[in-house]
Structures are given as structure tokens and as C-alpha cells.
Amino acid sequence: MLILLPSVRAQEPPKPGKEHDHLKRLVGAWDAETAFGKGTMTYKMGLGGLWLIGDFDGEFGGMKFQGKGLDTYDSATKKYRSVWVDSFSTAPRIMEGNLDKDDKVMTMTGEGRGPDGMTAKYKSITEIKDADTVNFSLFMADKDGKQQPMVKITYQR
């Protein structure tokens, strides 16, 4: 049973801002290619226009791979936030970061489960090359804290 208190109902829900316009640039269907396989990524805006919802379907290393992403801009922290889940893990990767001054490169850092089952630190770099090309790179910190490349994906419309 859902009970809404009068004070909660009186609050205005957040509205998408100019930062959400950056996320909207990704809306649509993309072909994805990596050294390990291919797939498709489909993005749409949802949840009141506050979240970019990504749906990946493809193959990595000969195995079927599916992933789902949720991205938003959190006006309280002034950071973009991302949650990623996929068919290779039972734990989410949660990251946050910001765009560069040209609004073309987003760098995010956060944590998720590593291949060894332990919590690992991650870094991602998403570069919008043009309206039809996006490069995504994911890195994981090794035991010495050095960023090791995990995957590079080129998305094209």
C-alpha cells in the first residue's frame, strides 16, 4: 500500500534540464563493435525525461551478452550518475562524473564487481565524436591502482 503524505505530494518533481539534453543526444539505435564481438545499443529517455535508459544486446567472446544502463544528471550533486547491470554479473556498477568543457567527453568513476568477484574501482570515458559516432572505453584499477583497459566500444548509427 502506498501512502503519500501531504508534504510529499506538495513537492514538485524534478524537471529535465540542459544537462539532460546531453543524454538525449544518445537516443536511438546504435551498432556496437568491440575487439570481442558486436551488438546493438538502443537508448530512450524515460521516467519523466530524467533518465537515459540503455538496452544492449550482443555477443562478447562468443557468448550472448545483455546489459541495461540508467544514466541521469543529479542536480543535488552536480554530477552525472550511471548504473549498469548485465548478464555477466549479479552486481551493479555504479559510477558518477562530469562532462568536459566542450560537452563531448564524459569521464566517470565508481565501483562494481570485478572478474575475481571482489569490489573493483572503474573508470569510463565516453566521447561523442559526432552525431553518429560514440567511443566508449572502460578501465578497471589493478591492485596497484593503475587503470587497465577492459573494453573499448565504437557505437555508430
mmCIF file of C-alpha atoms in Angstrom:
data_model
loop_
_atom_site.group_PDB
_atom_site.id
_atom_site.type_symbol
_atom_site.label_atom_id
_atom_site.label_comp_id
_atom_site.label_asym_id
_atom_site.label_seq_id
_atom_site.Cartn_x
_atom_site.Cartn_y
_atom_site.Cartn_z
ATOM 1 C CA MET A 1 0.000 0.000 0.000
ATOM 2 C CA LEU A 2 1.393 3.400 -0.975
ATOM 3 C CA ILE A 3 0.695 6.276 1.386
ATOM 4 C CA LEU A 4 1.683 9.761 0.275
ATOM 5 C CA LEU A 5 1.961 12.351 2.999
ATOM 6 C CA PRO A 6 0.650 15.852 2.171
ATOM 7 C CA SER A 7 4.176 17.287 2.377
ATOM 8 C CA VAL A 8 5.451 14.748 -0.148
ATOM 9 C CA ARG A 9 2.602 15.407 -2.583
ATOM 10 C CA ALA A 10 3.247 19.139 -2.423
ATOM 11 C CA GLN A 11 6.819 18.745 -3.687
ATOM 12 C CA GLU A 12 7.387 19.437 -7.347
ATOM 13 C CA PRO A 13 9.117 16.541 -9.080
ATOM 14 C CA PRO A 14 12.458 17.376 -10.695
ATOM 15 C CA LYS A 15 12.328 18.519 -14.296
ATOM 16 C CA PRO A 16 14.855 17.692 -17.004
ATOM 17 C CA GLY A 17 17.410 20.462 -17.501
ATOM 18 C CA LYS A 18 20.055 21.344 -20.052
ATOM 19 C CA GLU A 19 22.259 18.556 -18.648
ATOM 20 C CA HIS A 20 19.615 16.031 -19.704
ATOM 21 C CA ASP A 21 19.878 17.414 -23.249
ATOM 22 C CA HIS A 22 23.378 15.901 -23.346
ATOM 23 C CA LEU A 23 21.899 12.492 -22.577
ATOM 24 C CA LYS A 24 19.182 12.955 -25.226
ATOM 25 C CA ARG A 25 21.892 13.114 -27.906
ATOM 26 C CA LEU A 26 22.287 9.353 -27.497
ATOM 27 C CA VAL A 27 18.611 8.473 -28.032
ATOM 28 C CA GLY A 28 18.176 5.987 -30.872
ATOM 29 C CA ALA A 29 19.609 2.711 -32.152
ATOM 30 C CA TRP A 30 23.371 2.148 -32.398
ATOM 31 C CA ASP A 31 25.547 -0.619 -33.813
ATOM 32 C CA ALA A 32 28.262 -1.557 -31.328
ATOM 33 C CA GLU A 33 31.622 -3.076 -32.213
ATOM 34 C CA THR A 34 34.466 -4.246 -29.988
ATOM 35 C CA ALA A 35 37.504 -6.473 -30.415
ATOM 36 C CA PHE A 36 35.455 -9.190 -28.641
ATOM 37 C CA GLY A 37 32.176 -9.008 -30.544
ATOM 38 C CA LYS A 38 29.270 -6.970 -31.847
ATOM 39 C CA GLY A 39 25.872 -5.867 -30.683
ATOM 40 C CA THR A 40 23.264 -3.154 -30.650
ATOM 41 C CA MET A 41 22.520 -0.450 -28.096
ATOM 42 C CA THR A 42 19.158 1.253 -28.015
ATOM 43 C CA TYR A 43 18.666 4.373 -25.912
ATOM 44 C CA LYS A 44 15.463 6.151 -24.957
ATOM 45 C CA MET A 45 14.603 8.832 -22.419
ATOM 46 C CA GLY A 46 12.203 7.706 -19.702
ATOM 47 C CA LEU A 47 10.992 8.269 -16.168
ATOM 48 C CA GLY A 48 9.777 11.794 -16.785
ATOM 49 C CA GLY A 49 12.655 12.582 -19.153
ATOM 50 C CA LEU A 50 15.129 12.385 -16.265
ATOM 51 C CA TRP A 51 16.808 9.087 -17.181
ATOM 52 C CA LEU A 52 18.513 7.766 -20.305
ATOM 53 C CA ILE A 53 17.644 4.068 -20.481
ATOM 54 C CA GLY A 54 20.062 1.898 -22.439
ATOM 55 C CA ASP A 55 19.427 -1.636 -23.665
ATOM 56 C CA PHE A 56 22.405 -3.589 -25.052
ATOM 57 C CA ASP A 57 22.077 -6.912 -26.860
ATOM 58 C CA GLY A 58 25.022 -8.670 -28.435
ATOM 59 C CA GLU A 59 27.863 -11.098 -28.135
ATOM 60 C CA PHE A 60 31.232 -10.924 -26.390
ATOM 61 C CA GLY A 61 33.829 -13.628 -26.857
ATOM 62 C CA GLY A 62 31.287 -15.942 -28.474
ATOM 63 C CA MET A 63 28.859 -15.635 -25.542
ATOM 64 C CA LYS A 64 25.489 -13.910 -25.607
ATOM 65 C CA PHE A 65 25.632 -10.645 -23.668
ATOM 66 C CA GLN A 66 22.868 -8.332 -22.487
ATOM 67 C CA GLY A 67 23.152 -5.133 -20.492
ATOM 68 C CA LYS A 68 20.968 -2.349 -19.190
ATOM 69 C CA GLY A 69 22.041 1.138 -18.247
ATOM 70 C CA LEU A 70 20.399 4.036 -16.460
ATOM 71 C CA ASP A 71 22.002 7.474 -16.707
ATOM 72 C CA THR A 72 20.881 10.822 -15.289
ATOM 73 C CA TYR A 73 22.112 14.164 -14.083
ATOM 74 C CA ASP A 74 21.799 14.684 -10.337
ATOM 75 C CA SER A 75 21.271 18.386 -9.729
ATOM 76 C CA ALA A 76 21.914 17.951 -5.985
ATOM 77 C CA THR A 77 25.495 16.678 -6.509
ATOM 78 C CA LYS A 78 26.017 18.411 -9.883
ATOM 79 C CA LYS A 79 27.209 15.098 -11.331
ATOM 80 C CA TYR A 80 26.047 12.640 -13.931
ATOM 81 C CA ARG A 81 25.234 9.248 -12.423
ATOM 82 C CA SER A 82 25.166 5.840 -14.044
ATOM 83 C CA VAL A 83 24.001 2.372 -13.048
ATOM 84 C CA TRP A 84 24.932 -0.581 -15.267
ATOM 85 C CA VAL A 85 23.815 -4.206 -14.939
ATOM 86 C CA ASP A 86 24.480 -7.057 -17.340
ATOM 87 C CA SER A 87 24.286 -10.788 -17.929
ATOM 88 C CA PHE A 88 27.930 -11.307 -16.861
ATOM 89 C CA SER A 89 27.436 -10.132 -13.249
ATOM 90 C CA THR A 90 24.913 -10.150 -10.418
ATOM 91 C CA ALA A 91 26.114 -6.806 -9.037
ATOM 92 C CA PRO A 92 25.591 -3.309 -10.497
ATOM 93 C CA ARG A 93 28.380 -0.942 -11.487
ATOM 94 C CA ILE A 94 27.584 2.485 -10.056
ATOM 95 C CA MET A 95 29.514 5.477 -11.349
ATOM 96 C CA GLU A 96 29.447 9.268 -11.355
ATOM 97 C CA GLY A 97 31.267 12.007 -13.226
ATOM 98 C CA ASN A 98 31.063 15.039 -15.443
ATOM 99 C CA LEU A 99 31.432 16.332 -18.970
ATOM 100 C CA ASP A 100 34.471 18.216 -20.208
ATOM 101 C CA LYS A 101 34.160 21.924 -21.014
ATOM 102 C CA ASP A 102 33.251 21.146 -24.662
ATOM 103 C CA ASP A 103 30.387 18.773 -23.667
ATOM 104 C CA LYS A 104 31.918 15.972 -25.744
ATOM 105 C CA VAL A 105 33.762 13.721 -23.265
ATOM 106 C CA MET A 106 32.228 12.300 -20.100
ATOM 107 C CA THR A 107 34.549 10.753 -17.542
ATOM 108 C CA MET A 108 33.018 8.700 -14.752
ATOM 109 C CA THR A 109 34.440 6.735 -11.839
ATOM 110 C CA GLY A 110 32.855 4.262 -9.476
ATOM 111 C CA GLU A 111 32.683 0.705 -8.252
ATOM 112 C CA GLY A 112 31.336 -2.655 -9.262
ATOM 113 C CA ARG A 113 32.248 -6.293 -9.003
ATOM 114 C CA GLY A 114 35.450 -7.294 -10.773
ATOM 115 C CA PRO A 115 36.105 -10.528 -12.661
ATOM 116 C CA ASP A 116 37.514 -12.028 -9.434
ATOM 117 C CA GLY A 117 34.220 -11.438 -7.598
ATOM 118 C CA MET A 118 35.658 -8.669 -5.432
ATOM 119 C CA THR A 119 34.673 -4.988 -5.458
ATOM 120 C CA ALA A 120 36.720 -3.099 -8.053
ATOM 121 C CA LYS A 121 37.195 0.549 -8.981
ATOM 122 C CA TYR A 122 36.219 1.503 -12.525
ATOM 123 C CA LYS A 123 36.651 4.464 -14.831
ATOM 124 C CA SER A 124 34.786 5.074 -18.077
ATOM 125 C CA ILE A 125 35.342 7.588 -20.831
ATOM 126 C CA THR A 126 32.536 8.267 -23.307
ATOM 127 C CA GLU A 127 33.433 10.515 -26.219
ATOM 128 C CA ILE A 128 30.810 11.835 -28.630
ATOM 129 C CA LYS A 129 32.843 12.161 -31.835
ATOM 130 C CA ASP A 130 29.868 13.386 -33.894
ATOM 131 C CA ALA A 131 26.101 12.846 -34.124
ATOM 132 C CA ASP A 132 26.635 9.286 -35.421
ATOM 133 C CA THR A 133 29.800 8.089 -33.630
ATOM 134 C CA VAL A 134 30.473 7.494 -29.936
ATOM 135 C CA ASN A 135 33.586 5.882 -28.447
ATOM 136 C CA PHE A 136 33.308 4.216 -25.045
ATOM 137 C CA SER A 137 36.248 2.902 -23.002
ATOM 138 C CA LEU A 138 36.070 1.093 -19.671
ATOM 139 C CA PHE A 139 39.035 0.666 -17.344
ATOM 140 C CA MET A 140 39.467 -1.222 -14.069
ATOM 141 C CA ALA A 141 42.085 -0.391 -11.447
ATOM 142 C CA ASP A 142 44.559 -3.195 -10.779
ATOM 143 C CA LYS A 143 45.921 -3.996 -7.297
ATOM 144 C CA ASP A 144 48.424 -1.132 -7.663
ATOM 145 C CA GLY A 145 45.681 1.350 -8.627
ATOM 146 C CA LYS A 146 46.780 1.524 -12.288
ATOM 147 C CA GLN A 147 43.888 1.738 -14.769
ATOM 148 C CA GLN A 148 43.807 -1.337 -17.018
ATOM 149 C CA PRO A 149 41.690 -1.286 -20.212
ATOM 150 C CA MET A 150 38.720 -3.668 -20.065
ATOM 151 C CA VAL A 151 36.768 -2.884 -23.241
ATOM 152 C CA LYS A 152 36.539 -0.308 -25.996
ATOM 153 C CA ILE A 153 33.277 0.019 -27.900
ATOM 154 C CA THR A 154 32.605 2.062 -31.021
ATOM 155 C CA TYR A 155 28.936 2.951 -31.466
ATOM 156 C CA GLN A 156 27.669 4.030 -34.876
ATOM 157 C CA ARG A 157 24.213 4.909 -36.148
#
